[in-house]
């Protein structure tokens, strides 16, 4: 029996006095008894009554734990029985002969013994071992499993982590390899050159600046070490859904996805909104959730990783968890390869439990209130993109849902947690939501950087985890190739070859193909015949040299960059950004080492059926073949070039109109355009037929290095080529052949090996094609050389380029202001210059410099650079460039948005007129991109850009 219990007691850290707030009597408390409060034990010196009959307990030592207020308390007697026994022994010692056996029994036996007193009376007392056993049983009743972490300690550790880190994210990224497969920033790498899978962490032959070999992840204050994930080795193998084979359709109007029996059936079911999925982007991350350990769910796992393949947990051998169905462990729907190994807690011995629970990295704790054990677990999850678009909302930087599609038909990622089966992506609750600054979220543990599970708009999802503690940490997206035959227009994400009836494997352009590709469906229907397979895969019976792609890639692989590779790396650090982090990122961007990212550009060429107003370009009553429902009014990097009298005129796209009957002048398909440099006013006569090039940044995301396609040739000649007339992924190269010209400038910066450019060309309107590899002609000028190219030749150039490191942005409040960079160099800051202005700097004088500011104009109300208060820099020191190169200047500054850090660039294009750069020495402030006249009267670009990916999180200490 407890000597004392009270419903409410309080104690302050560093004090010896425990105050009994609920008024219970402390009369039975004795010196040496043990106080049990909030999961902690302390030895009692005495109990006493203060003024106003206030009850107090004085401790032997100061309370070393956290302060407690109005908590239940229990006092466990440890001395009463022992004192009774001592008194009996003292009396019995006077009659030793009569009590010799009783003394021996008291020391060695369980139960009670009887002593004979000097006056002949007897005293019965508990034996020493019985006293010990009773006290231990009493301790177990009030504090069972003393070796286990208590809930209060688990939450205290969690609170300390939340105080230490800026957000959920990676505490350590782990090490990596950089072999032929390549790496993605720190800690993430490709298993081999063929990109079989992505791997997190490495301990052998590894490099990187991480403090640990394997990642350590913070999810809502709980730290999880990531190792043995889907691997008996310590490396962590990420798992992704199988790629598309041309049998699945997605209806963008209803949100219905259907997998058909064959590609032929799938393509036959296509409508205006229902399309076969071929250009998919996947998303991956870690789901953290709290679960109760019980008979129905008895396993515990190393580090809480339910997909762990570790052979032991702290030396205790593991076995496959066959209690939960395989769907519980799946990375994605249909995954049956990820069943985890663990230890059955309910059948484990006390010694096994003790060693596992004593390791705090396993995230196991005991809750004295419920009398149950819990483990905070983590599961790797990956999601196939529902349709052909990028993911709408995967950033947890402001309040919103974790969505593939955020407008109808809405497609939310939905929590699984402790459920046996994952819930399909859909529009219904429960779902994942992020937390914005200053707005409450029903999941108590949610912080910046992570999504929390919600059962409705105001409540946590209790079915996914204990107390609704289910979270999702997004780690990135991946561009996926498909299983169809590669074709530059019909299937640019394809991988396989075409198979002739005799079994020969040929590429789309080959002269000996008897199966000419004329549609997207052909790319999936011509997979083989007579037992022959078109390949496109690493695995299977066909193992090499049968990729139909110009880059030789395969569909059953994940690559470090580009097509079929990692798009966004969203493994942000959990640590708060420091000033040196901004400086390192700025240097990486300027030196070209930063990992860029952009949406693939879809290009179409054509001739208009007539121009009706100075606002809209009319494309006729019939919908152009390239017109897609992805068109909208806010496309980034989207422009149209109209060739009039042989000269290009560039326009910004401002919107689209299918039919406008109100004015009577607009009918059919129209593009609303606004002129940009060098066009001042449209200057296009009404009714005149025009050639146009339309570029739309609506393709799949691409990162780092990727294969870019330039199509060169006159627009009328391209429109005669069935393989290109309906567009391609890439750019139009307007530097046209004339039969005598030899050198031609590529539209993007070439970053290949010098001799790996693929050239596919035709002089008979695509009836026959010829392909060969060629070298860069002049690296500084970024040109290729073809002697006396015929004027009617259409050429497809395919080469490696870098994704843009910055994108259009609005100017923002300044956290830290840097110097002004100026460059016209073919080697220094060339990538940044292209990202800002679209120009390829070609000067071989390698001119680049950083200029200091001599006047700063900041709007004190907003913290932004002011358009009315001038910001100026010292004079430009650069001489005239070689190769008639343009240049740029850019003032970089650090900025913060929604607790995430970025670097902004306020930039201006520079043109040299043979005398000077026409620069006014000012930093011009403009949102996104516009034009202005320089001091020499030239139209130049001016604007603001931002690094494409957040640098990480700012710690909010307010």
PDB file of N, CA and C in Angstrom, residues 393-402 431-437 439-442 446-454 472 953:
ATOM      1  N   UNK A 393       1.411  21.347 -55.393  1.00  0.00           N
ATOM      2  CA  UNK A 393       1.762  21.897 -54.086  1.00  0.00           C
ATOM      3  C   UNK A 393       2.473  20.842 -53.253  1.00  0.00           C
ATOM      4  N   UNK A 394       3.790  20.980 -53.142  1.00  0.00           N
ATOM      5  CA  UNK A 394       4.571  20.062 -52.305  1.00  0.00           C
ATOM      6  C   UNK A 394       5.413  20.825 -51.288  1.00  0.00           C
ATOM      7  N   UNK A 395       5.319  22.150 -51.288  1.00  0.00           N
ATOM      8  CA  UNK A 395       6.094  22.972 -50.361  1.00  0.00           C
ATOM      9  C   UNK A 395       5.314  23.207 -49.074  1.00  0.00           C
ATOM     10  N   UNK A 396       5.963  22.967 -47.936  1.00  0.00           N
ATOM     11  CA  UNK A 396       5.312  23.173 -46.645  1.00  0.00           C
ATOM     12  C   UNK A 396       5.616  24.552 -46.085  1.00  0.00           C
ATOM     13  N   UNK A 397       5.994  25.491 -46.949  1.00  0.00           N
ATOM     14  CA  UNK A 397       6.417  26.808 -46.477  1.00  0.00           C
ATOM     15  C   UNK A 397       5.260  27.741 -46.179  1.00  0.00           C
ATOM     16  N   UNK A 398       4.058  27.408 -46.610  1.00  0.00           N
ATOM     17  CA  UNK A 398       2.894  28.198 -46.202  1.00  0.00           C
ATOM     18  C   UNK A 398       1.681  27.282 -46.164  1.00  0.00           C
ATOM     19  N   UNK A 399       0.568  27.783 -45.606  1.00  0.00           N
ATOM     20  CA  UNK A 399      -0.569  26.903 -45.360  1.00  0.00           C
ATOM     21  C   UNK A 399      -1.172  26.421 -46.663  1.00  0.00           C
ATOM     22  N   UNK A 400      -1.326  25.145 -46.782  1.00  0.00           N
ATOM     23  CA  UNK A 400      -1.918  24.556 -47.965  1.00  0.00           C
ATOM     24  C   UNK A 400      -1.867  23.049 -47.848  1.00  0.00           C
ATOM     25  N   UNK A 401      -2.546  22.379 -48.737  1.00  0.00           N
ATOM     26  CA  UNK A 401      -2.585  20.927 -48.728  1.00  0.00           C
ATOM     27  C   UNK A 401      -1.461  20.359 -49.584  1.00  0.00           C
ATOM     28  N   UNK A 402      -1.060  19.140 -49.258  1.00  0.00           N
ATOM     29  CA  UNK A 402      -0.065  18.424 -50.054  1.00  0.00           C
ATOM     30  C   UNK A 402      -0.802  17.802 -51.234  1.00  0.00           C
ATOM     31  N   UNK A 431      -6.434  14.230 -45.067  1.00  0.00           N
ATOM     32  CA  UNK A 431      -5.413  14.694 -45.993  1.00  0.00           C
ATOM     33  C   UNK A 431      -4.273  15.317 -45.200  1.00  0.00           C
ATOM     34  N   UNK A 432      -3.257  15.772 -45.931  1.00  0.00           N
ATOM     35  CA  UNK A 432      -2.120  16.432 -45.293  1.00  0.00           C
ATOM     36  C   UNK A 432      -2.192  17.935 -45.515  1.00  0.00           C
ATOM     37  N   UNK A 433      -1.956  18.688 -44.461  1.00  0.00           N
ATOM     38  CA  UNK A 433      -1.956  20.145 -44.544  1.00  0.00           C
ATOM     39  C   UNK A 433      -0.718  20.682 -43.844  1.00  0.00           C
ATOM     40  N   UNK A 434      -0.191  21.799 -44.364  1.00  0.00           N
ATOM     41  CA  UNK A 434       0.959  22.435 -43.732  1.00  0.00           C
ATOM     42  C   UNK A 434       0.496  23.528 -42.772  1.00  0.00           C
ATOM     43  N   UNK A 435       1.443  24.085 -42.076  1.00  0.00           N
ATOM     44  CA  UNK A 435       1.164  25.129 -41.090  1.00  0.00           C
ATOM     45  C   UNK A 435       1.769  26.433 -41.597  1.00  0.00           C
ATOM     46  N   UNK A 436       0.945  27.471 -41.653  1.00  0.00           N
ATOM     47  CA  UNK A 436       1.487  28.773 -42.007  1.00  0.00           C
ATOM     48  C   UNK A 436       1.783  29.541 -40.737  1.00  0.00           C
ATOM     49  N   UNK A 437       2.617  30.543 -40.873  1.00  0.00           N
ATOM     50  CA  UNK A 437       3.000  31.315 -39.693  1.00  0.00           C
ATOM     51  C   UNK A 437       1.781  32.000 -39.089  1.00  0.00           C
ATOM     52  N   UNK A 439      -0.950  30.658 -37.934  1.00  0.00           N
ATOM     53  CA  UNK A 439      -2.235  29.974 -38.071  1.00  0.00           C
ATOM     54  C   UNK A 439      -2.144  28.612 -37.386  1.00  0.00           C
ATOM     55  N   UNK A 440      -3.091  28.318 -36.528  1.00  0.00           N
ATOM     56  CA  UNK A 440      -3.075  27.067 -35.770  1.00  0.00           C
ATOM     57  C   UNK A 440      -3.342  25.877 -36.674  1.00  0.00           C
ATOM     58  N   UNK A 441      -2.823  24.737 -36.272  1.00  0.00           N
ATOM     59  CA  UNK A 441      -3.049  23.477 -36.985  1.00  0.00           C
ATOM     60  C   UNK A 441      -3.500  22.461 -35.955  1.00  0.00           C
ATOM     61  N   UNK A 442      -4.457  21.596 -36.279  1.00  0.00           N
ATOM     62  CA  UNK A 442      -4.982  20.670 -35.258  1.00  0.00           C
ATOM     63  C   UNK A 442      -3.980  19.631 -34.785  1.00  0.00           C
ATOM     64  N   UNK A 446       3.007  19.714 -35.129  1.00  0.00           N
ATOM     65  CA  UNK A 446       3.440  20.181 -36.443  1.00  0.00           C
ATOM     66  C   UNK A 446       4.295  21.439 -36.317  1.00  0.00           C
ATOM     67  N   UNK A 447       5.311  21.534 -37.171  1.00  0.00           N
ATOM     68  CA  UNK A 447       6.146  22.727 -37.213  1.00  0.00           C
ATOM     69  C   UNK A 447       6.397  23.088 -38.665  1.00  0.00           C
ATOM     70  N   UNK A 448       7.243  24.072 -38.895  1.00  0.00           N
ATOM     71  CA  UNK A 448       7.594  24.435 -40.265  1.00  0.00           C
ATOM     72  C   UNK A 448       8.298  23.255 -40.934  1.00  0.00           C
ATOM     73  N   UNK A 449       8.055  23.088 -42.213  1.00  0.00           N
ATOM     74  CA  UNK A 449       8.772  22.077 -42.979  1.00  0.00           C
ATOM     75  C   UNK A 449       8.069  20.754 -43.133  1.00  0.00           C
ATOM     76  N   UNK A 450       6.927  20.557 -42.457  1.00  0.00           N
ATOM     77  CA  UNK A 450       6.281  19.251 -42.499  1.00  0.00           C
ATOM     78  C   UNK A 450       4.771  19.435 -42.628  1.00  0.00           C
ATOM     79  N   UNK A 451       4.111  18.442 -43.212  1.00  0.00           N
ATOM     80  CA  UNK A 451       2.658  18.411 -43.307  1.00  0.00           C
ATOM     81  C   UNK A 451       2.100  17.523 -42.200  1.00  0.00           C
ATOM     82  N   UNK A 452       0.900  17.870 -41.698  1.00  0.00           N
ATOM     83  CA  UNK A 452       0.250  17.083 -40.662  1.00  0.00           C
ATOM     84  C   UNK A 452      -1.080  16.532 -41.126  1.00  0.00           C
ATOM     85  N   UNK A 453      -1.460  15.351 -40.617  1.00  0.00           N
ATOM     86  CA  UNK A 453      -2.690  14.683 -41.047  1.00  0.00           C
ATOM     87  C   UNK A 453      -3.910  15.319 -40.400  1.00  0.00           C
ATOM     88  N   UNK A 454      -4.928  15.587 -41.225  1.00  0.00           N
ATOM     89  CA  UNK A 454      -6.169  16.194 -40.742  1.00  0.00           C
ATOM     90  C   UNK A 454      -7.358  15.332 -41.149  1.00  0.00           C
ATOM     91  N   UNK A 472       4.106  14.226 -42.757  1.00  0.00           N
ATOM     92  CA  UNK A 472       4.795  13.872 -43.994  1.00  0.00           C
ATOM     93  C   UNK A 472       5.838  14.925 -44.322  1.00  0.00           C
ATOM     94  N   UNK A 953      15.716  26.808 -43.998  1.00  0.00           N
ATOM     95  CA  UNK A 953      14.794  27.471 -43.085  1.00  0.00           C
ATOM     96  C   UNK A 953      15.519  28.461 -42.186  1.00  0.00           C
TER      97      UNK A 953
END
